[in-house]
Amino acid sequence: MFKSIIVALAGLGLSAAVSAQTLTEGEDYERLETPVETWVDDGQIEVTEVFWFGCPHCYRLQPLAAEWYETLPDDVSVVHQPATMGGAWNVHAAAFYAAEALGIEKDLHQDFFDAIHKDGRSLTDTDKLAAFFANYGVSEDEAREALGSFGVKSQVNRAHARLRNMRLKGVPALLIDGRYLVTPQSAGSLDNMPQIADVLVERVREDRAE
């Protein structure tokens, strides 16, 4: 079963001059033996953040990742993919896709993390989720309908199939172009993850230009 990875805050530290030449495959990042399907438009470089709302390390990554996302150029698209390993993981994945279907996910995303990790709320049953969603301009009935919809269940199943193909051992993780995987373990710390991912984005861009 997935477990959130425990990492030291100190980490290994990366130089500001980190480049593709300074990264080592199998140490700083992993290359998937079989790339997974990307979910972005042709010509875009996909950055997938794999997370679980209940994961404390995913929570700590949020401000670091959000700051990095703001710097990404127009040819990069970010995909948030909830991890699905049964129980609360799947409930939270359904909540993510239901919020997306209702058009409130961007407003709700950080607040959902905060509710769990700052306020101690579990948000693992439909009534609590519906009440939480109602803070974002939808009714509780609309929230319940979305949470139980066929479309949301299909998205959770699709995400689970993709997750299995990634062969992840934990979250959080950043997957670049469906093939380069960066984890806290490979990066040495949460702080290093966006730095390494940024170099890998540039590598993909250069490969496509050749």
mmCIF file with all atom_site columns, C-alpha atoms in Angstrom:
data_model
loop_
_atom_site.group_PDB
_atom_site.id
_atom_site.type_symbol
_atom_site.label_atom_id
_atom_site.label_alt_id
_atom_site.label_comp_id
_atom_site.label_asym_id
_atom_site.label_entity_id
_atom_site.label_seq_id
_atom_site.pdbx_PDB_ins_code
_atom_site.Cartn_x
_atom_site.Cartn_y
_atom_site.Cartn_z
_atom_site.occupancy
_atom_site.B_iso_or_equiv
_atom_site.pdbx_formal_charge
_atom_site.auth_seq_id
_atom_site.auth_comp_id
_atom_site.auth_asym_id
_atom_site.auth_atom_id
_atom_site.pdbx_PDB_model_num
ATOM 1   C CA . MET A 1 1   ? 0.000   0.000  0.000   1.00 0.00 ? 1   MET A CA 1
ATOM 2   C CA . PHE A 1 2   ? 1.172   3.505  -0.691  1.00 0.00 ? 2   PHE A CA 1
ATOM 3   C CA . LYS A 1 3   ? 2.685   5.376  2.206   1.00 0.00 ? 3   LYS A CA 1
ATOM 4   C CA . SER A 1 4   ? 3.656   9.005  2.255   1.00 0.00 ? 4   SER A CA 1
ATOM 5   C CA . ILE A 1 5   ? 7.430   9.208  2.040   1.00 0.00 ? 5   ILE A CA 1
ATOM 6   C CA . ILE A 1 6   ? 9.219   10.454 5.132   1.00 0.00 ? 6   ILE A CA 1
ATOM 7   C CA . VAL A 1 7   ? 12.049  12.772 4.167   1.00 0.00 ? 7   VAL A CA 1
ATOM 8   C CA . ALA A 1 8   ? 14.453  14.956 6.093   1.00 0.00 ? 8   ALA A CA 1
ATOM 9   C CA . LEU A 1 9   ? 13.865  18.657 5.759   1.00 0.00 ? 9   LEU A CA 1
ATOM 10  C CA . ALA A 1 10  ? 17.570  19.303 5.354   1.00 0.00 ? 10  ALA A CA 1
ATOM 11  C CA . GLY A 1 11  ? 17.866  17.169 2.233   1.00 0.00 ? 11  GLY A CA 1
ATOM 12  C CA . LEU A 1 12  ? 20.899  17.244 0.030   1.00 0.00 ? 12  LEU A CA 1
ATOM 13  C CA . GLY A 1 13  ? 20.685  20.762 -1.366  1.00 0.00 ? 13  GLY A CA 1
ATOM 14  C CA . LEU A 1 14  ? 21.083  21.693 -5.017  1.00 0.00 ? 14  LEU A CA 1
ATOM 15  C CA . SER A 1 15  ? 23.203  24.372 -6.553  1.00 0.00 ? 15  SER A CA 1
ATOM 16  C CA . ALA A 1 16  ? 21.417  27.200 -8.303  1.00 0.00 ? 16  ALA A CA 1
ATOM 17  C CA . ALA A 1 17  ? 23.449  26.177 -11.338 1.00 0.00 ? 17  ALA A CA 1
ATOM 18  C CA . VAL A 1 18  ? 21.875  22.718 -11.516 1.00 0.00 ? 18  VAL A CA 1
ATOM 19  C CA . SER A 1 19  ? 21.647  21.590 -15.132 1.00 0.00 ? 19  SER A CA 1
ATOM 20  C CA . ALA A 1 20  ? 20.857  18.540 -17.189 1.00 0.00 ? 20  ALA A CA 1
ATOM 21  C CA . GLN A 1 21  ? 24.550  17.674 -17.118 1.00 0.00 ? 21  GLN A CA 1
ATOM 22  C CA . THR A 1 22  ? 24.657  17.653 -13.319 1.00 0.00 ? 22  THR A CA 1
ATOM 23  C CA . LEU A 1 23  ? 21.678  15.318 -12.918 1.00 0.00 ? 23  LEU A CA 1
ATOM 24  C CA . THR A 1 24  ? 22.152  11.570 -12.724 1.00 0.00 ? 24  THR A CA 1
ATOM 25  C CA . GLU A 1 25  ? 19.439  9.194  -13.890 1.00 0.00 ? 25  GLU A CA 1
ATOM 26  C CA . GLY A 1 26  ? 18.668  6.664  -11.197 1.00 0.00 ? 26  GLY A CA 1
ATOM 27  C CA . GLU A 1 27  ? 19.817  9.056  -8.474  1.00 0.00 ? 27  GLU A CA 1
ATOM 28  C CA . ASP A 1 28  ? 18.256  12.499 -8.968  1.00 0.00 ? 28  ASP A CA 1
ATOM 29  C CA . TYR A 1 29  ? 15.316  11.176 -10.955 1.00 0.00 ? 29  TYR A CA 1
ATOM 30  C CA . GLU A 1 30  ? 13.988  7.972  -12.489 1.00 0.00 ? 30  GLU A CA 1
ATOM 31  C CA . ARG A 1 31  ? 13.081  7.319  -16.086 1.00 0.00 ? 31  ARG A CA 1
ATOM 32  C CA . LEU A 1 32  ? 9.982   5.158  -16.450 1.00 0.00 ? 32  LEU A CA 1
ATOM 33  C CA . GLU A 1 33  ? 10.751  2.015  -18.398 1.00 0.00 ? 33  GLU A CA 1
ATOM 34  C CA . THR A 1 34  ? 7.438   2.458  -20.183 1.00 0.00 ? 34  THR A CA 1
ATOM 35  C CA . PRO A 1 35  ? 6.254   6.083  -20.422 1.00 0.00 ? 35  PRO A CA 1
ATOM 36  C CA . VAL A 1 36  ? 2.661   6.720  -19.426 1.00 0.00 ? 36  VAL A CA 1
ATOM 37  C CA . GLU A 1 37  ? 0.100   8.476  -21.577 1.00 0.00 ? 37  GLU A CA 1
ATOM 38  C CA . THR A 1 38  ? 0.129   12.241 -21.187 1.00 0.00 ? 38  THR A CA 1
ATOM 39  C CA . TRP A 1 39  ? -3.095  14.163 -20.714 1.00 0.00 ? 39  TRP A CA 1
ATOM 40  C CA . VAL A 1 40  ? -2.247  17.516 -22.275 1.00 0.00 ? 40  VAL A CA 1
ATOM 41  C CA . ASP A 1 41  ? -2.578  19.000 -25.746 1.00 0.00 ? 41  ASP A CA 1
ATOM 42  C CA . ASP A 1 42  ? -0.064  18.120 -28.439 1.00 0.00 ? 42  ASP A CA 1
ATOM 43  C CA . GLY A 1 43  ? 2.984   20.341 -28.240 1.00 0.00 ? 43  GLY A CA 1
ATOM 44  C CA . GLN A 1 44  ? 2.626   20.884 -24.504 1.00 0.00 ? 44  GLN A CA 1
ATOM 45  C CA . ILE A 1 45  ? 5.091   19.548 -21.938 1.00 0.00 ? 45  ILE A CA 1
ATOM 46  C CA . GLU A 1 46  ? 3.190   17.906 -19.135 1.00 0.00 ? 46  GLU A CA 1
ATOM 47  C CA . VAL A 1 47  ? 4.123   18.271 -15.475 1.00 0.00 ? 47  VAL A CA 1
ATOM 48  C CA . THR A 1 48  ? 2.024   15.914 -13.361 1.00 0.00 ? 48  THR A CA 1
ATOM 49  C CA . GLU A 1 49  ? 1.899   16.412 -9.614  1.00 0.00 ? 49  GLU A CA 1
ATOM 50  C CA . VAL A 1 50  ? 0.798   13.166 -7.980  1.00 0.00 ? 50  VAL A CA 1
ATOM 51  C CA . PHE A 1 51  ? -0.578  13.777 -4.498  1.00 0.00 ? 51  PHE A CA 1
ATOM 52  C CA . TRP A 1 52  ? -2.942  12.728 -1.748  1.00 0.00 ? 52  TRP A CA 1
ATOM 53  C CA . PHE A 1 53  ? -4.783  15.401 0.205   1.00 0.00 ? 53  PHE A CA 1
ATOM 54  C CA . GLY A 1 54  ? -4.098  13.435 3.408   1.00 0.00 ? 54  GLY A CA 1
ATOM 55  C CA . CYS A 1 55  ? -0.327  13.291 2.867   1.00 0.00 ? 55  CYS A CA 1
ATOM 56  C CA . PRO A 1 56  ? 1.639   15.730 5.083   1.00 0.00 ? 56  PRO A CA 1
ATOM 57  C CA . HIS A 1 57  ? 4.554   15.818 2.644   1.00 0.00 ? 57  HIS A CA 1
ATOM 58  C CA . CYS A 1 58  ? 2.232   16.629 -0.247  1.00 0.00 ? 58  CYS A CA 1
ATOM 59  C CA . TYR A 1 59  ? 0.899   19.451 1.923   1.00 0.00 ? 59  TYR A CA 1
ATOM 60  C CA . ARG A 1 60  ? 4.407   20.784 2.550   1.00 0.00 ? 60  ARG A CA 1
ATOM 61  C CA . LEU A 1 61  ? 5.193   20.624 -1.164  1.00 0.00 ? 61  LEU A CA 1
ATOM 62  C CA . GLN A 1 62  ? 2.235   22.827 -2.128  1.00 0.00 ? 62  GLN A CA 1
ATOM 63  C CA . PRO A 1 63  ? 3.784   26.292 -1.658  1.00 0.00 ? 63  PRO A CA 1
ATOM 64  C CA . LEU A 1 64  ? 7.042   25.171 -3.297  1.00 0.00 ? 64  LEU A CA 1
ATOM 65  C CA . ALA A 1 65  ? 5.245   23.684 -6.295  1.00 0.00 ? 65  ALA A CA 1
ATOM 66  C CA . ALA A 1 66  ? 2.826   26.591 -6.622  1.00 0.00 ? 66  ALA A CA 1
ATOM 67  C CA . GLU A 1 67  ? 5.696   29.072 -6.720  1.00 0.00 ? 67  GLU A CA 1
ATOM 68  C CA . TRP A 1 68  ? 7.417   27.023 -9.421  1.00 0.00 ? 68  TRP A CA 1
ATOM 69  C CA . TYR A 1 69  ? 4.252   26.654 -11.489 1.00 0.00 ? 69  TYR A CA 1
ATOM 70  C CA . GLU A 1 70  ? 4.008   30.443 -11.672 1.00 0.00 ? 70  GLU A CA 1
ATOM 71  C CA . THR A 1 71  ? 7.363   30.530 -13.485 1.00 0.00 ? 71  THR A CA 1
ATOM 72  C CA . LEU A 1 72  ? 6.544   27.925 -16.134 1.00 0.00 ? 72  LEU A CA 1
ATOM 73  C CA . PRO A 1 73  ? 6.271   29.128 -19.742 1.00 0.00 ? 73  PRO A CA 1
ATOM 74  C CA . ASP A 1 74  ? 3.242   28.716 -21.970 1.00 0.00 ? 74  ASP A CA 1
ATOM 75  C CA . ASP A 1 75  ? 4.413   25.411 -23.470 1.00 0.00 ? 75  ASP A CA 1
ATOM 76  C CA . VAL A 1 76  ? 4.119   23.656 -20.086 1.00 0.00 ? 76  VAL A CA 1
ATOM 77  C CA . SER A 1 77  ? 0.821   22.377 -18.659 1.00 0.00 ? 77  SER A CA 1
ATOM 78  C CA . VAL A 1 78  ? 0.409   21.244 -15.064 1.00 0.00 ? 78  VAL A CA 1
ATOM 79  C CA . VAL A 1 79  ? -1.817  18.269 -14.257 1.00 0.00 ? 79  VAL A CA 1
ATOM 80  C CA . HIS A 1 80  ? -2.825  17.490 -10.680 1.00 0.00 ? 80  HIS A CA 1
ATOM 81  C CA . GLN A 1 81  ? -3.411  13.768 -10.296 1.00 0.00 ? 81  GLN A CA 1
ATOM 82  C CA . PRO A 1 82  ? -4.750  12.412 -7.005  1.00 0.00 ? 82  PRO A CA 1
ATOM 83  C CA . ALA A 1 83  ? -3.278  9.098  -5.911  1.00 0.00 ? 83  ALA A CA 1
ATOM 84  C CA . THR A 1 84  ? -5.763  6.230  -5.571  1.00 0.00 ? 84  THR A CA 1
ATOM 85  C CA . MET A 1 85  ? -4.982  3.420  -3.160  1.00 0.00 ? 85  MET A CA 1
ATOM 86  C CA . GLY A 1 86  ? -8.376  2.707  -1.655  1.00 0.00 ? 86  GLY A CA 1
ATOM 87  C CA . GLY A 1 87  ? -10.091 4.084  1.417   1.00 0.00 ? 87  GLY A CA 1
ATOM 88  C CA . ALA A 1 88  ? -9.593  7.799  2.094   1.00 0.00 ? 88  ALA A CA 1
ATOM 89  C CA . TRP A 1 89  ? -7.266  8.066  -0.900  1.00 0.00 ? 89  TRP A CA 1
ATOM 90  C CA . ASN A 1 90  ? -10.087 7.220  -3.303  1.00 0.00 ? 90  ASN A CA 1
ATOM 91  C CA . VAL A 1 91  ? -12.611 9.381  -1.445  1.00 0.00 ? 91  VAL A CA 1
ATOM 92  C CA . HIS A 1 92  ? -10.281 12.348 -1.761  1.00 0.00 ? 92  HIS A CA 1
ATOM 93  C CA . ALA A 1 93  ? -9.596  11.545 -5.408  1.00 0.00 ? 93  ALA A CA 1
ATOM 94  C CA . ALA A 1 94  ? -13.346 11.573 -6.057  1.00 0.00 ? 94  ALA A CA 1
ATOM 95  C CA . ALA A 1 95  ? -13.584 14.881 -4.210  1.00 0.00 ? 95  ALA A CA 1
ATOM 96  C CA . PHE A 1 96  ? -10.881 16.334 -6.448  1.00 0.00 ? 96  PHE A CA 1
ATOM 97  C CA . TYR A 1 97  ? -12.619 15.287 -9.656  1.00 0.00 ? 97  TYR A CA 1
ATOM 98  C CA . ALA A 1 98  ? -16.050 16.287 -8.367  1.00 0.00 ? 98  ALA A CA 1
ATOM 99  C CA . ALA A 1 99  ? -14.729 19.752 -7.522  1.00 0.00 ? 99  ALA A CA 1
ATOM 100 C CA . GLU A 1 100 ? -13.181 19.926 -10.976 1.00 0.00 ? 100 GLU A CA 1
ATOM 101 C CA . ALA A 1 101 ? -16.498 18.969 -12.584 1.00 0.00 ? 101 ALA A CA 1
ATOM 102 C CA . LEU A 1 102 ? -18.242 21.700 -10.584 1.00 0.00 ? 102 LEU A CA 1
ATOM 103 C CA . GLY A 1 103 ? -15.661 24.298 -11.571 1.00 0.00 ? 103 GLY A CA 1
ATOM 104 C CA . ILE A 1 104 ? -14.472 24.959 -8.021  1.00 0.00 ? 104 ILE A CA 1
ATOM 105 C CA . GLU A 1 105 ? -11.309 22.869 -7.791  1.00 0.00 ? 105 GLU A CA 1
ATOM 106 C CA . LYS A 1 106 ? -8.807  25.716 -8.180  1.00 0.00 ? 106 LYS A CA 1
ATOM 107 C CA . ASP A 1 107 ? -10.453 27.695 -5.397  1.00 0.00 ? 107 ASP A CA 1
ATOM 108 C CA . LEU A 1 108 ? -10.864 24.641 -3.180  1.00 0.00 ? 108 LEU A CA 1
ATOM 109 C CA . HIS A 1 109 ? -7.493  22.884 -3.660  1.00 0.00 ? 109 HIS A CA 1
ATOM 110 C CA . GLN A 1 110 ? -5.337  24.573 -1.027  1.00 0.00 ? 110 GLN A CA 1
ATOM 111 C CA . ASP A 1 111 ? -8.274  24.968 1.359   1.00 0.00 ? 111 ASP A CA 1
ATOM 112 C CA . PHE A 1 112 ? -8.893  21.217 1.217   1.00 0.00 ? 112 PHE A CA 1
ATOM 113 C CA . PHE A 1 113 ? -5.287  20.592 2.254   1.00 0.00 ? 113 PHE A CA 1
ATOM 114 C CA . ASP A 1 114 ? -5.581  23.198 5.011   1.00 0.00 ? 114 ASP A CA 1
ATOM 115 C CA . ALA A 1 115 ? -8.816  21.708 6.341   1.00 0.00 ? 115 ALA A CA 1
ATOM 116 C CA . ILE A 1 116 ? -7.096  18.366 6.829   1.00 0.00 ? 116 ILE A CA 1
ATOM 117 C CA . HIS A 1 117 ? -3.656  19.430 8.026   1.00 0.00 ? 117 HIS A CA 1
ATOM 118 C CA . LYS A 1 118 ? -4.401  22.656 9.890   1.00 0.00 ? 118 LYS A CA 1
ATOM 119 C CA . ASP A 1 119 ? -7.959  22.083 11.086  1.00 0.00 ? 119 ASP A CA 1
ATOM 120 C CA . GLY A 1 120 ? -7.801  18.317 11.650  1.00 0.00 ? 120 GLY A CA 1
ATOM 121 C CA . ARG A 1 121 ? -10.832 17.511 9.485   1.00 0.00 ? 121 ARG A CA 1
ATOM 122 C CA . SER A 1 122 ? -10.997 14.104 7.804   1.00 0.00 ? 122 SER A CA 1
ATOM 123 C CA . LEU A 1 123 ? -13.380 14.990 4.946   1.00 0.00 ? 123 LEU A CA 1
ATOM 124 C CA . THR A 1 124 ? -13.927 11.344 4.134   1.00 0.00 ? 124 THR A CA 1
ATOM 125 C CA . ASP A 1 125 ? -17.715 11.054 3.955   1.00 0.00 ? 125 ASP A CA 1
ATOM 126 C CA . THR A 1 126 ? -20.204 12.475 1.513   1.00 0.00 ? 126 THR A CA 1
ATOM 127 C CA . ASP A 1 127 ? -22.067 14.722 3.956   1.00 0.00 ? 127 ASP A CA 1
ATOM 128 C CA . LYS A 1 128 ? -18.908 16.409 5.203   1.00 0.00 ? 128 LYS A CA 1
ATOM 129 C CA . LEU A 1 129 ? -17.625 16.826 1.670   1.00 0.00 ? 129 LEU A CA 1
ATOM 130 C CA . ALA A 1 130 ? -20.935 18.274 0.470   1.00 0.00 ? 130 ALA A CA 1
ATOM 131 C CA . ALA A 1 131 ? -20.941 20.768 3.342   1.00 0.00 ? 131 ALA A CA 1
ATOM 132 C CA . PHE A 1 132 ? -17.352 21.740 2.534   1.00 0.00 ? 132 PHE A CA 1
ATOM 133 C CA . PHE A 1 133 ? -18.129 22.178 -1.162  1.00 0.00 ? 133 PHE A CA 1
ATOM 134 C CA . ALA A 1 134 ? -21.057 24.440 -0.273  1.00 0.00 ? 134 ALA A CA 1
ATOM 135 C CA . ASN A 1 135 ? -18.529 27.087 0.772   1.00 0.00 ? 135 ASN A CA 1
ATOM 136 C CA . TYR A 1 136 ? -17.615 27.534 -2.896  1.00 0.00 ? 136 TYR A CA 1
ATOM 137 C CA . GLY A 1 137 ? -20.905 28.538 -4.475  1.00 0.00 ? 137 GLY A CA 1
ATOM 138 C CA . VAL A 1 138 ? -22.493 25.142 -5.112  1.00 0.00 ? 138 VAL A CA 1
ATOM 139 C CA . SER A 1 139 ? -25.316 23.498 -3.214  1.00 0.00 ? 139 SER A CA 1
ATOM 140 C CA . GLU A 1 140 ? -24.849 20.393 -1.089  1.00 0.00 ? 140 GLU A CA 1
ATOM 141 C CA . ASP A 1 141 ? -27.174 18.516 -3.450  1.00 0.00 ? 141 ASP A CA 1
ATOM 142 C CA . GLU A 1 142 ? -25.012 19.498 -6.427  1.00 0.00 ? 142 GLU A CA 1
ATOM 143 C CA . ALA A 1 143 ? -21.936 18.344 -4.545  1.00 0.00 ? 143 ALA A CA 1
ATOM 144 C CA . ARG A 1 144 ? -23.477 14.984 -3.652  1.00 0.00 ? 144 ARG A CA 1
ATOM 145 C CA . GLU A 1 145 ? -24.559 14.443 -7.243  1.00 0.00 ? 145 GLU A CA 1
ATOM 146 C CA . ALA A 1 146 ? -21.065 15.194 -8.541  1.00 0.00 ? 146 ALA A CA 1
ATOM 147 C CA . LEU A 1 147 ? -19.375 13.018 -5.905  1.00 0.00 ? 147 LEU A CA 1
ATOM 148 C CA . GLY A 1 148 ? -21.488 10.017 -6.883  1.00 0.00 ? 148 GLY A CA 1
ATOM 149 C CA . SER A 1 149 ? -21.521 10.601 -10.619 1.00 0.00 ? 149 SER A CA 1
ATOM 150 C CA . PHE A 1 150 ? -20.430 8.092  -13.221 1.00 0.00 ? 150 PHE A CA 1
ATOM 151 C CA . GLY A 1 151 ? -18.084 10.658 -14.727 1.00 0.00 ? 151 GLY A CA 1
ATOM 152 C CA . VAL A 1 152 ? -16.190 11.154 -11.473 1.00 0.00 ? 152 VAL A CA 1
ATOM 153 C CA . LYS A 1 153 ? -15.959 7.404  -10.872 1.00 0.00 ? 153 LYS A CA 1
ATOM 154 C CA . SER A 1 154 ? -14.575 6.976  -14.390 1.00 0.00 ? 154 SER A CA 1
ATOM 155 C CA . GLN A 1 155 ? -11.943 9.649  -13.780 1.00 0.00 ? 155 GLN A CA 1
ATOM 156 C CA . VAL A 1 156 ? -10.871 7.999  -10.525 1.00 0.00 ? 156 VAL A CA 1
ATOM 157 C CA . ASN A 1 157 ? -10.523 4.670  -12.335 1.00 0.00 ? 157 ASN A CA 1
ATOM 158 C CA . ARG A 1 158 ? -8.567  6.299  -15.153 1.00 0.00 ? 158 ARG A CA 1
ATOM 159 C CA . ALA A 1 159 ? -6.230  7.966  -12.679 1.00 0.00 ? 159 ALA A CA 1
ATOM 160 C CA . HIS A 1 160 ? -5.738  4.669  -10.862 1.00 0.00 ? 160 HIS A CA 1
ATOM 161 C CA . ALA A 1 161 ? -4.771  2.871  -14.067 1.00 0.00 ? 161 ALA A CA 1
ATOM 162 C CA . ARG A 1 162 ? -2.245  5.589  -14.876 1.00 0.00 ? 162 ARG A CA 1
ATOM 163 C CA . LEU A 1 163 ? -0.893  5.517  -11.330 1.00 0.00 ? 163 LEU A CA 1
ATOM 164 C CA . ARG A 1 164 ? -0.256  1.794  -11.522 1.00 0.00 ? 164 ARG A CA 1
ATOM 165 C CA . ASN A 1 165 ? 1.719   2.283  -14.712 1.00 0.00 ? 165 ASN A CA 1
ATOM 166 C CA . MET A 1 166 ? 3.923   4.825  -12.927 1.00 0.00 ? 166 MET A CA 1
ATOM 167 C CA . ARG A 1 167 ? 4.885   2.170  -10.348 1.00 0.00 ? 167 ARG A CA 1
ATOM 168 C CA . LEU A 1 168 ? 5.221   4.805  -7.659  1.00 0.00 ? 168 LEU A CA 1
ATOM 169 C CA . LYS A 1 169 ? 6.266   3.828  -4.147  1.00 0.00 ? 169 LYS A CA 1
ATOM 170 C CA . GLY A 1 170 ? 4.872   6.942  -2.521  1.00 0.00 ? 170 GLY A CA 1
ATOM 171 C CA . VAL A 1 171 ? 3.711   10.514 -2.875  1.00 0.00 ? 171 VAL A CA 1
ATOM 172 C CA . PRO A 1 172 ? 4.304   13.332 -3.587  1.00 0.00 ? 172 PRO A CA 1
ATOM 173 C CA . ALA A 1 173 ? 5.858   12.920 -7.006  1.00 0.00 ? 173 ALA A CA 1
ATOM 174 C CA . LEU A 1 174 ? 6.405   15.038 -10.096 1.00 0.00 ? 174 LEU A CA 1
ATOM 175 C CA . LEU A 1 175 ? 6.239   13.306 -13.475 1.00 0.00 ? 175 LEU A CA 1
ATOM 176 C CA . ILE A 1 176 ? 7.656   15.161 -16.458 1.00 0.00 ? 176 ILE A CA 1
ATOM 177 C CA . ASP A 1 177 ? 6.401   14.339 -19.961 1.00 0.00 ? 177 ASP A CA 1
ATOM 178 C CA . GLY A 1 178 ? 5.068   10.995 -18.768 1.00 0.00 ? 178 GLY A CA 1
ATOM 179 C CA . ARG A 1 179 ? 8.581   9.592  -18.374 1.00 0.00 ? 179 ARG A CA 1
ATOM 180 C CA . TYR A 1 180 ? 10.827  11.427 -15.887 1.00 0.00 ? 180 TYR A CA 1
ATOM 181 C CA . LEU A 1 181 ? 9.862   10.852 -12.253 1.00 0.00 ? 181 LEU A CA 1
ATOM 182 C CA . VAL A 1 182 ? 11.039  13.049 -9.392  1.00 0.00 ? 182 VAL A CA 1
ATOM 183 C CA . THR A 1 183 ? 10.339  12.065 -5.773  1.00 0.00 ? 183 THR A CA 1
ATOM 184 C CA . PRO A 1 184 ? 11.530  13.392 -2.411  1.00 0.00 ? 184 PRO A CA 1
ATOM 185 C CA . GLN A 1 185 ? 13.832  10.391 -2.166  1.00 0.00 ? 185 GLN A CA 1
ATOM 186 C CA . SER A 1 186 ? 15.453  10.931 -5.553  1.00 0.00 ? 186 SER A CA 1
ATOM 187 C CA . ALA A 1 187 ? 15.630  14.715 -5.164  1.00 0.00 ? 187 ALA A CA 1
ATOM 188 C CA . GLY A 1 188 ? 16.972  14.545 -1.612  1.00 0.00 ? 188 GLY A CA 1
ATOM 189 C CA . SER A 1 189 ? 14.299  16.881 -0.250  1.00 0.00 ? 189 SER A CA 1
ATOM 190 C CA . LEU A 1 190 ? 10.967  18.451 -1.079  1.00 0.00 ? 190 LEU A CA 1
ATOM 191 C CA . ASP A 1 191 ? 12.743  21.741 -1.799  1.00 0.00 ? 191 ASP A CA 1
ATOM 192 C CA . ASN A 1 192 ? 14.807  20.141 -4.555  1.00 0.00 ? 192 ASN A CA 1
ATOM 193 C CA . MET A 1 193 ? 11.891  18.575 -6.416  1.00 0.00 ? 193 MET A CA 1
ATOM 194 C CA . PRO A 1 194 ? 10.833  21.660 -8.436  1.00 0.00 ? 194 PRO A CA 1
ATOM 195 C CA . GLN A 1 195 ? 14.468  22.461 -9.259  1.00 0.00 ? 195 GLN A CA 1
ATOM 196 C CA . ILE A 1 196 ? 15.125  19.032 -10.718 1.00 0.00 ? 196 ILE A CA 1
ATOM 197 C CA . ALA A 1 197 ? 11.754  18.943 -12.468 1.00 0.00 ? 197 ALA A CA 1
ATOM 198 C CA . ASP A 1 198 ? 12.508  22.320 -14.045 1.00 0.00 ? 198 ASP A CA 1
ATOM 199 C CA . VAL A 1 199 ? 15.728  20.980 -15.560 1.00 0.00 ? 199 VAL A CA 1
ATOM 200 C CA . LEU A 1 200 ? 13.875  17.957 -16.905 1.00 0.00 ? 200 LEU A CA 1
ATOM 201 C CA . VAL A 1 201 ? 11.258  20.201 -18.515 1.00 0.00 ? 201 VAL A CA 1
ATOM 202 C CA . GLU A 1 202 ? 14.064  21.975 -20.336 1.00 0.00 ? 202 GLU A CA 1
ATOM 203 C CA . ARG A 1 203 ? 15.520  18.621 -21.387 1.00 0.00 ? 203 ARG A CA 1
ATOM 204 C CA . VAL A 1 204 ? 12.202  17.612 -22.940 1.00 0.00 ? 204 VAL A CA 1
ATOM 205 C CA . ARG A 1 205 ? 12.016  20.955 -24.745 1.00 0.00 ? 205 ARG A CA 1
ATOM 206 C CA . GLU A 1 206 ? 15.534  20.498 -26.144 1.00 0.00 ? 206 GLU A CA 1
ATOM 207 C CA . ASP A 1 207 ? 14.843  16.904 -27.192 1.00 0.00 ? 207 ASP A CA 1
ATOM 208 C CA . ARG A 1 208 ? 11.762  18.018 -29.111 1.00 0.00 ? 208 ARG A CA 1
ATOM 209 C CA . ALA A 1 209 ? 13.707  20.756 -30.861 1.00 0.00 ? 209 ALA A CA 1
ATOM 210 C CA . GLU A 1 210 ? 16.261  18.328 -32.287 1.00 0.00 ? 210 GLU A CA 1
#
